[in-house]
Amino acid sequence: MSVREPGQPDDTDVADARLYRVGKPCITWHIDWAREGFGTPSSMKPAPFRYHVPKSVDEAVALLAQLAPDDGRVLAGGQSLVPAMAFRLARPAHLIDINGIATLERLAADGSALTIGACVRHAAFHRPVADGPLGRLLASVVRHIAHYPIRTRGTFCGSLAHADPASEWCLVAATLGAEIAATSARGTRRIAAKDFFTGIMTTALADEELLAEARLPLLPAGTRFGFQEFNRRAGDFAIAMALAVYRVEDGVIADPRIGVGGAESCPRRLAEAERILKGQAPRGDLFRAAAGAAAAAIDPIEDPATPAEYRREVVAAVTRQALERAAP
Amino acid sequence: MIEKRDVTLTINGTTHRVHVESRRTLVDVIRDDCGLTGTHAGCEHGVCGSCTVILDDTPVRACLMFAVQAEGHRIRTVEGLAEGDVLHPLQRAFMAHHGLQCGFCTPGFLMLATSVLERDPHIGDEELIDLLASNLCRCTGYQNIIKAVRAAAQEMRSRG
Ligand SMILES: Cc1cc2nc3c(=O)[nH]c(=O)nc-3n(C[C@H](O)[C@H](O)[C@H](O)COP(=O)(O)OP(=O)(O)OC[C@H]3O[C@@H](n4cnc5c(N)ncnc54)[C@H](O)[C@@H]3O)c2cc1C
Ligand code: FES
Ligand code: FES
């Protein structure tokens, strides 16, 4: 077992780490399990649960208040939860299916932000959903998430709630500074992305809270972006990925945002790289220096196929490529 | 105590009334309770695509949905492709271009390709290959599958 956890590992960390490994669609998991003594699953059938279909957010959060203590969980696109249930890594006693709640399908931009409701699927972003750079950014990133038949079900907010370290949407949320609305029977609180992701597949969301919507700030006209990820096969979770977003004003870089995902337990912005870029003319050696600073700043996670130092080198490469893609 | 529910599924235009546990996936219910064994279950965790069916015009992994969730939706499976004795252009193209060997992955590829070509028969090659990469085939090496889908696309275009 070589997934590196920050802090002292306790039982939940170990459970999370297992889920993390198994959450990756790769046939070699079976081999990993057999080797590591988790046992090969004899069946791929989910354990029994009680199914609930609320028709409104009020009804959903009332059910969550009542059933979360009894291991009740939200079922959104099911594209991460159902595989985990098939492996019996998750055995929720109750599933609260939010797919029938029409108000959660909201996908709309106001003057300052794009609101993405909990039932908005990945596939919605194939065409730009907002004017300007943000819509184009989301359309270019979505093509890296799994495959199309998974994108027709999986949701943007489900990705944030699931918080896989290699989730593209989590990287976008962290880099752009999303605001996440967590609704419970007691009301709604808004959580900044930087406070939302707290570890591998762990977030600030409480068990009885519904992630009702996420808000992404619109990007001013002229904002440039570049996204790059590396994986061994198209559609797999990335070994590392980077998102670079900046403007060029009077020939120099303004408001740089460099986010790295898949490399640490949570995606985050890297101030070390942003500092190097700010106020400088965009050019190759500057990008290399910023990419080197990003790679030096991270504490890479490890798995048997991916040693930490290898992942660090991948971070340097994808960060440089993301910066180059963004360049004028 | 295991919860069972009455579920009404509409598959290829036919209504199936079944009484199933909530935990049963759509692919299992289509096969075991509705008797439509053309849809295959391979990995059962979303990776291989052999269970692909069309739900309200979009392709989905039937192993990653519970049957109870499919109530009220239109489901199409490989059994619905042919019209009587006349095979669908995609089915004929898979035969003509040797797009299958063992055939295990074929129903999934056919449903994936059907939904893709119905949406856009003029789809470009790069996008087509990207979409076909959604499913796994252990026999053909994919080239003949791609050829077959291109040929069917041409036929579907010329028919308008
Ligand atoms: C083969 C395969 C490849 C994949 N590749 C990628 C990839 O490359 N990149 C990537 O990012 N993802 C990938 N995924 C995962 C996919 O993007 C999922 O859709 C996503 O991780 C979870 O979203 P969901 O809506 O399917 O959530 P679900 O599976 O329904 O739920 C996941 C978890 O989040 C909780 N949850 C979901 N929504 C809410 C909510 N609104 N409020 C509170 N809790 C909630 C659930 O209770 C559950 O614990 C892949 C999946 C498969 C099967
Ligand atoms: S059986 Fe559904 S994707 Fe493999
Ligand atoms: S024909 Fe055998 S798996 Fe595709």
mmCIF file of N, CA, C and O in Angstrom, chain A residues 7-54:
data_model
loop_
_atom_site.group_PDB
_atom_site.id
_atom_site.type_symbol
_atom_site.label_atom_id
_atom_site.label_comp_id
_atom_site.label_asym_id
_atom_site.label_seq_id
_atom_site.Cartn_x
_atom_site.Cartn_y
_atom_site.Cartn_z
ATOM 1 N N GLY A 7 -0.461 13.742 6.911
ATOM 2 C CA GLY A 7 -0.869 13.548 8.302
ATOM 3 C C GLY A 7 -0.814 12.083 8.695
ATOM 4 O O GLY A 7 -0.304 11.234 7.987
ATOM 5 N N GLN A 8 -1.372 11.826 9.869
ATOM 6 C CA GLN A 8 -1.326 10.467 10.391
ATOM 7 C C GLN A 8 -2.415 9.609 9.751
ATOM 8 O O GLN A 8 -3.575 9.979 9.795
ATOM 9 N N PRO A 9 -2.054 8.473 9.161
ATOM 10 C CA PRO A 9 -3.129 7.650 8.607
ATOM 11 C C PRO A 9 -3.964 7.018 9.720
ATOM 12 O O PRO A 9 -3.420 6.560 10.717
ATOM 13 N N ASP A 10 -5.264 7.083 9.571
ATOM 14 C CA ASP A 10 -6.123 6.340 10.481
ATOM 15 C C ASP A 10 -7.001 5.455 9.610
ATOM 16 O O ASP A 10 -6.792 5.365 8.403
ATOM 17 N N ASP A 11 -7.984 4.813 10.208
ATOM 18 C CA ASP A 11 -8.785 3.862 9.430
ATOM 19 C C ASP A 11 -9.459 4.491 8.233
ATOM 20 O O ASP A 11 -9.509 3.918 7.166
ATOM 21 N N THR A 12 -9.959 5.715 8.430
ATOM 22 C CA THR A 12 -10.662 6.329 7.301
ATOM 23 C C THR A 12 -9.696 6.650 6.173
ATOM 24 O O THR A 12 -10.042 6.514 5.015
ATOM 25 N N ASP A 13 -8.480 7.054 6.512
ATOM 26 C CA ASP A 13 -7.504 7.330 5.454
ATOM 27 C C ASP A 13 -7.260 6.084 4.626
ATOM 28 O O ASP A 13 -7.191 6.137 3.412
ATOM 29 N N VAL A 14 -7.109 4.960 5.308
ATOM 30 C CA VAL A 14 -6.827 3.724 4.591
ATOM 31 C C VAL A 14 -8.014 3.369 3.703
ATOM 32 O O VAL A 14 -7.863 3.029 2.538
ATOM 33 N N ALA A 15 -9.221 3.516 4.246
ATOM 34 C CA ALA A 15 -10.413 3.215 3.451
ATOM 35 C C ALA A 15 -10.477 4.133 2.243
ATOM 36 O O ALA A 15 -10.752 3.706 1.127
ATOM 37 N N ASP A 16 -10.176 5.418 2.457
ATOM 38 C CA ASP A 16 -10.200 6.375 1.353
ATOM 39 C C ASP A 16 -9.190 5.993 0.303
ATOM 40 O O ASP A 16 -9.439 6.076 -0.885
ATOM 41 N N ALA A 17 -7.999 5.575 0.763
ATOM 42 C CA ALA A 17 -6.943 5.245 -0.169
ATOM 43 C C ALA A 17 -7.369 4.056 -1.029
ATOM 44 O O ALA A 17 -7.153 4.033 -2.228
ATOM 45 N N ARG A 18 -8.035 3.081 -0.409
ATOM 46 C CA ARG A 18 -8.506 1.933 -1.183
ATOM 47 C C ARG A 18 -9.510 2.385 -2.217
ATOM 48 O O ARG A 18 -9.445 2.005 -3.372
ATOM 49 N N LEU A 19 -10.423 3.216 -1.780
ATOM 50 C CA LEU A 19 -11.441 3.695 -2.699
ATOM 51 C C LEU A 19 -10.792 4.441 -3.847
ATOM 52 O O LEU A 19 -11.174 4.318 -5.000
ATOM 53 N N TYR A 20 -9.773 5.192 -3.488
ATOM 54 C CA TYR A 20 -9.070 5.981 -4.484
ATOM 55 C C TYR A 20 -8.501 5.087 -5.567
ATOM 56 O O TYR A 20 -8.679 5.310 -6.754
ATOM 57 N N ARG A 21 -7.832 4.048 -5.160
ATOM 58 C CA ARG A 21 -7.213 3.146 -6.135
ATOM 59 C C ARG A 21 -8.290 2.517 -7.004
ATOM 60 O O ARG A 21 -8.144 2.408 -8.206
ATOM 61 N N VAL A 22 -9.352 2.070 -6.328
ATOM 62 C CA VAL A 22 -10.358 1.327 -7.049
ATOM 63 C C VAL A 22 -11.213 2.259 -7.876
ATOM 64 O O VAL A 22 -11.775 1.863 -8.880
ATOM 65 N N GLY A 23 -11.260 3.517 -7.471
ATOM 66 C CA GLY A 23 -12.008 4.486 -8.244
ATOM 67 C C GLY A 23 -11.397 4.737 -9.616
ATOM 68 O O GLY A 23 -12.005 5.366 -10.459
ATOM 69 N N LYS A 24 -10.213 4.240 -9.847
ATOM 70 C CA LYS A 24 -9.580 4.462 -11.147
ATOM 71 C C LYS A 24 -9.925 3.332 -12.101
ATOM 72 O O LYS A 24 -9.669 2.185 -11.798
ATOM 73 N N PRO A 25 -10.498 3.663 -13.230
ATOM 74 C CA PRO A 25 -10.874 2.613 -14.153
ATOM 75 C C PRO A 25 -9.662 2.010 -14.832
ATOM 76 O O PRO A 25 -9.158 2.528 -15.796
ATOM 77 N N CYS A 26 -9.188 0.938 -14.318
ATOM 78 C CA CYS A 26 -8.003 0.311 -14.870
ATOM 79 C C CYS A 26 -8.067 -1.150 -14.490
ATOM 80 O O CYS A 26 -8.347 -1.496 -13.358
ATOM 81 N N ILE A 27 -7.847 -1.981 -15.470
ATOM 82 C CA ILE A 27 -8.073 -3.402 -15.259
ATOM 83 C C ILE A 27 -7.111 -3.985 -14.229
ATOM 84 O O ILE A 27 -7.404 -4.963 -13.579
ATOM 85 N N THR A 28 -5.971 -3.336 -14.032
ATOM 86 C CA THR A 28 -4.990 -3.893 -13.105
ATOM 87 C C THR A 28 -5.399 -3.786 -11.637
ATOM 88 O O THR A 28 -4.726 -4.323 -10.796
ATOM 89 N N TRP A 29 -6.519 -3.110 -11.339
ATOM 90 C CA TRP A 29 -6.936 -3.078 -9.928
ATOM 91 C C TRP A 29 -7.072 -4.470 -9.366
ATOM 92 O O TRP A 29 -6.739 -4.748 -8.244
ATOM 93 N N HIS A 30 -7.665 -5.319 -10.180
ATOM 94 C CA HIS A 30 -7.945 -6.665 -9.692
ATOM 95 C C HIS A 30 -6.654 -7.292 -9.203
ATOM 96 O O HIS A 30 -6.609 -7.914 -8.165
ATOM 97 N N ILE A 31 -5.607 -7.081 -9.989
ATOM 98 C CA ILE A 31 -4.311 -7.658 -9.632
ATOM 99 C C ILE A 31 -3.827 -7.012 -8.331
ATOM 100 O O ILE A 31 -3.416 -7.691 -7.402
ATOM 101 N N ASP A 32 -3.958 -5.684 -8.253
ATOM 102 C CA ASP A 32 -3.521 -4.980 -7.048
ATOM 103 C C ASP A 32 -4.235 -5.532 -5.815
ATOM 104 O O ASP A 32 -3.635 -5.751 -4.787
ATOM 105 N N TRP A 33 -5.528 -5.757 -5.954
ATOM 106 C CA TRP A 33 -6.273 -6.227 -4.788
ATOM 107 C C TRP A 33 -5.824 -7.591 -4.354
ATOM 108 O O TRP A 33 -5.638 -7.859 -3.187
ATOM 109 N N ALA A 34 -5.695 -8.466 -5.353
ATOM 110 C CA ALA A 34 -5.330 -9.829 -5.013
ATOM 111 C C ALA A 34 -3.994 -9.799 -4.283
ATOM 112 O O ALA A 34 -3.818 -10.403 -3.236
ATOM 113 N N ARG A 35 -3.075 -8.964 -4.810
ATOM 114 C CA ARG A 35 -1.744 -8.897 -4.227
ATOM 115 C C ARG A 35 -1.800 -8.324 -2.819
ATOM 116 O O ARG A 35 -1.115 -8.759 -1.927
ATOM 117 N N GLU A 36 -2.646 -7.345 -2.659
ATOM 118 C CA GLU A 36 -2.616 -6.630 -1.390
ATOM 119 C C GLU A 36 -3.615 -7.175 -0.382
ATOM 120 O O GLU A 36 -3.793 -6.623 0.681
ATOM 121 N N GLY A 37 -4.275 -8.231 -0.739
ATOM 122 C CA GLY A 37 -5.085 -8.925 0.244
ATOM 123 C C GLY A 37 -6.451 -8.318 0.483
ATOM 124 O O GLY A 37 -7.100 -8.637 1.460
ATOM 125 N N PHE A 38 -6.934 -7.442 -0.407
ATOM 126 C CA PHE A 38 -8.303 -6.971 -0.235
ATOM 127 C C PHE A 38 -9.281 -8.041 -0.722
ATOM 128 O O PHE A 38 -10.470 -7.945 -0.543
ATOM 129 N N GLY A 39 -8.716 -9.068 -1.382
ATOM 130 C CA GLY A 39 -9.577 -10.128 -1.894
ATOM 131 C C GLY A 39 -10.148 -9.729 -3.238
ATOM 132 O O GLY A 39 -10.473 -8.587 -3.461
ATOM 133 N N THR A 40 -10.264 -10.661 -4.138
ATOM 134 C CA THR A 40 -10.871 -10.380 -5.430
ATOM 135 C C THR A 40 -12.383 -10.446 -5.239
ATOM 136 O O THR A 40 -12.865 -11.369 -4.602
ATOM 137 N N PRO A 41 -13.123 -9.490 -5.769
ATOM 138 C CA PRO A 41 -14.566 -9.561 -5.548
ATOM 139 C C PRO A 41 -15.146 -10.761 -6.284
ATOM 140 O O PRO A 41 -14.821 -11.003 -7.434
ATOM 141 N N SER A 42 -15.990 -11.513 -5.597
ATOM 142 C CA SER A 42 -16.549 -12.691 -6.237
ATOM 143 C C SER A 42 -17.736 -12.295 -7.094
ATOM 144 O O SER A 42 -18.082 -12.965 -8.043
ATOM 145 N N SER A 43 -18.373 -11.178 -6.763
ATOM 146 C CA SER A 43 -19.519 -10.751 -7.551
ATOM 147 C C SER A 43 -19.387 -9.263 -7.785
ATOM 148 O O SER A 43 -18.688 -8.567 -7.068
ATOM 149 N N MET A 44 -20.041 -8.762 -8.826
ATOM 150 C CA MET A 44 -19.976 -7.333 -9.098
ATOM 151 C C MET A 44 -21.335 -6.697 -8.842
ATOM 152 O O MET A 44 -21.698 -5.745 -9.502
ATOM 153 N N LYS A 45 -22.085 -7.254 -7.910
ATOM 154 C CA LYS A 45 -23.440 -6.746 -7.694
ATOM 155 C C LYS A 45 -23.488 -5.865 -6.447
ATOM 156 O O LYS A 45 -22.993 -6.260 -5.392
ATOM 157 N N PRO A 46 -24.097 -4.679 -6.559
ATOM 158 C CA PRO A 46 -24.220 -3.804 -5.390
ATOM 159 C C PRO A 46 -25.012 -4.464 -4.255
ATOM 160 O O PRO A 46 -25.887 -5.288 -4.505
ATOM 161 N N ALA A 47 -24.681 -4.090 -3.029
ATOM 162 C CA ALA A 47 -25.421 -4.580 -1.862
ATOM 163 C C ALA A 47 -26.805 -3.899 -1.829
ATOM 164 O O ALA A 47 -26.993 -2.839 -2.431
ATOM 165 N N PRO A 48 -27.755 -4.486 -1.130
ATOM 166 C CA PRO A 48 -29.109 -3.897 -1.076
ATOM 167 C C PRO A 48 -29.115 -2.500 -0.457
ATOM 168 O O PRO A 48 -28.296 -2.182 0.407
ATOM 169 N N PHE A 49 -30.055 -1.690 -0.903
ATOM 170 C CA PHE A 49 -30.260 -0.358 -0.324
ATOM 171 C C PHE A 49 -31.722 0.004 -0.522
ATOM 172 O O PHE A 49 -32.424 -0.650 -1.297
ATOM 173 N N ARG A 50 -32.149 1.017 0.177
ATOM 174 C CA ARG A 50 -33.503 1.542 -0.064
ATOM 175 C C ARG A 50 -33.375 2.767 -0.953
ATOM 176 O O ARG A 50 -32.477 3.577 -0.779
ATOM 177 N N TYR A 51 -34.290 2.848 -1.908
ATOM 178 C CA TYR A 51 -34.208 3.860 -2.960
ATOM 179 C C TYR A 51 -35.248 4.949 -2.715
ATOM 180 O O TYR A 51 -36.410 4.654 -2.450
ATOM 181 N N HIS A 52 -34.806 6.200 -2.761
ATOM 182 C CA HIS A 52 -35.710 7.334 -2.524
ATOM 183 C C HIS A 52 -35.615 8.298 -3.701
ATOM 184 O O HIS A 52 -34.521 8.579 -4.174
ATOM 185 N N VAL A 53 -36.775 8.807 -4.142
ATOM 186 C CA VAL A 53 -36.781 9.724 -5.295
ATOM 187 C C VAL A 53 -37.462 11.029 -4.936
ATOM 188 O O VAL A 53 -38.632 11.229 -5.249
ATOM 189 N N PRO A 54 -36.749 11.939 -4.280
ATOM 190 C CA PRO A 54 -37.354 13.230 -3.956
ATOM 191 C C PRO A 54 -37.656 14.019 -5.220
ATOM 192 O O PRO A 54 -36.969 13.865 -6.227
#
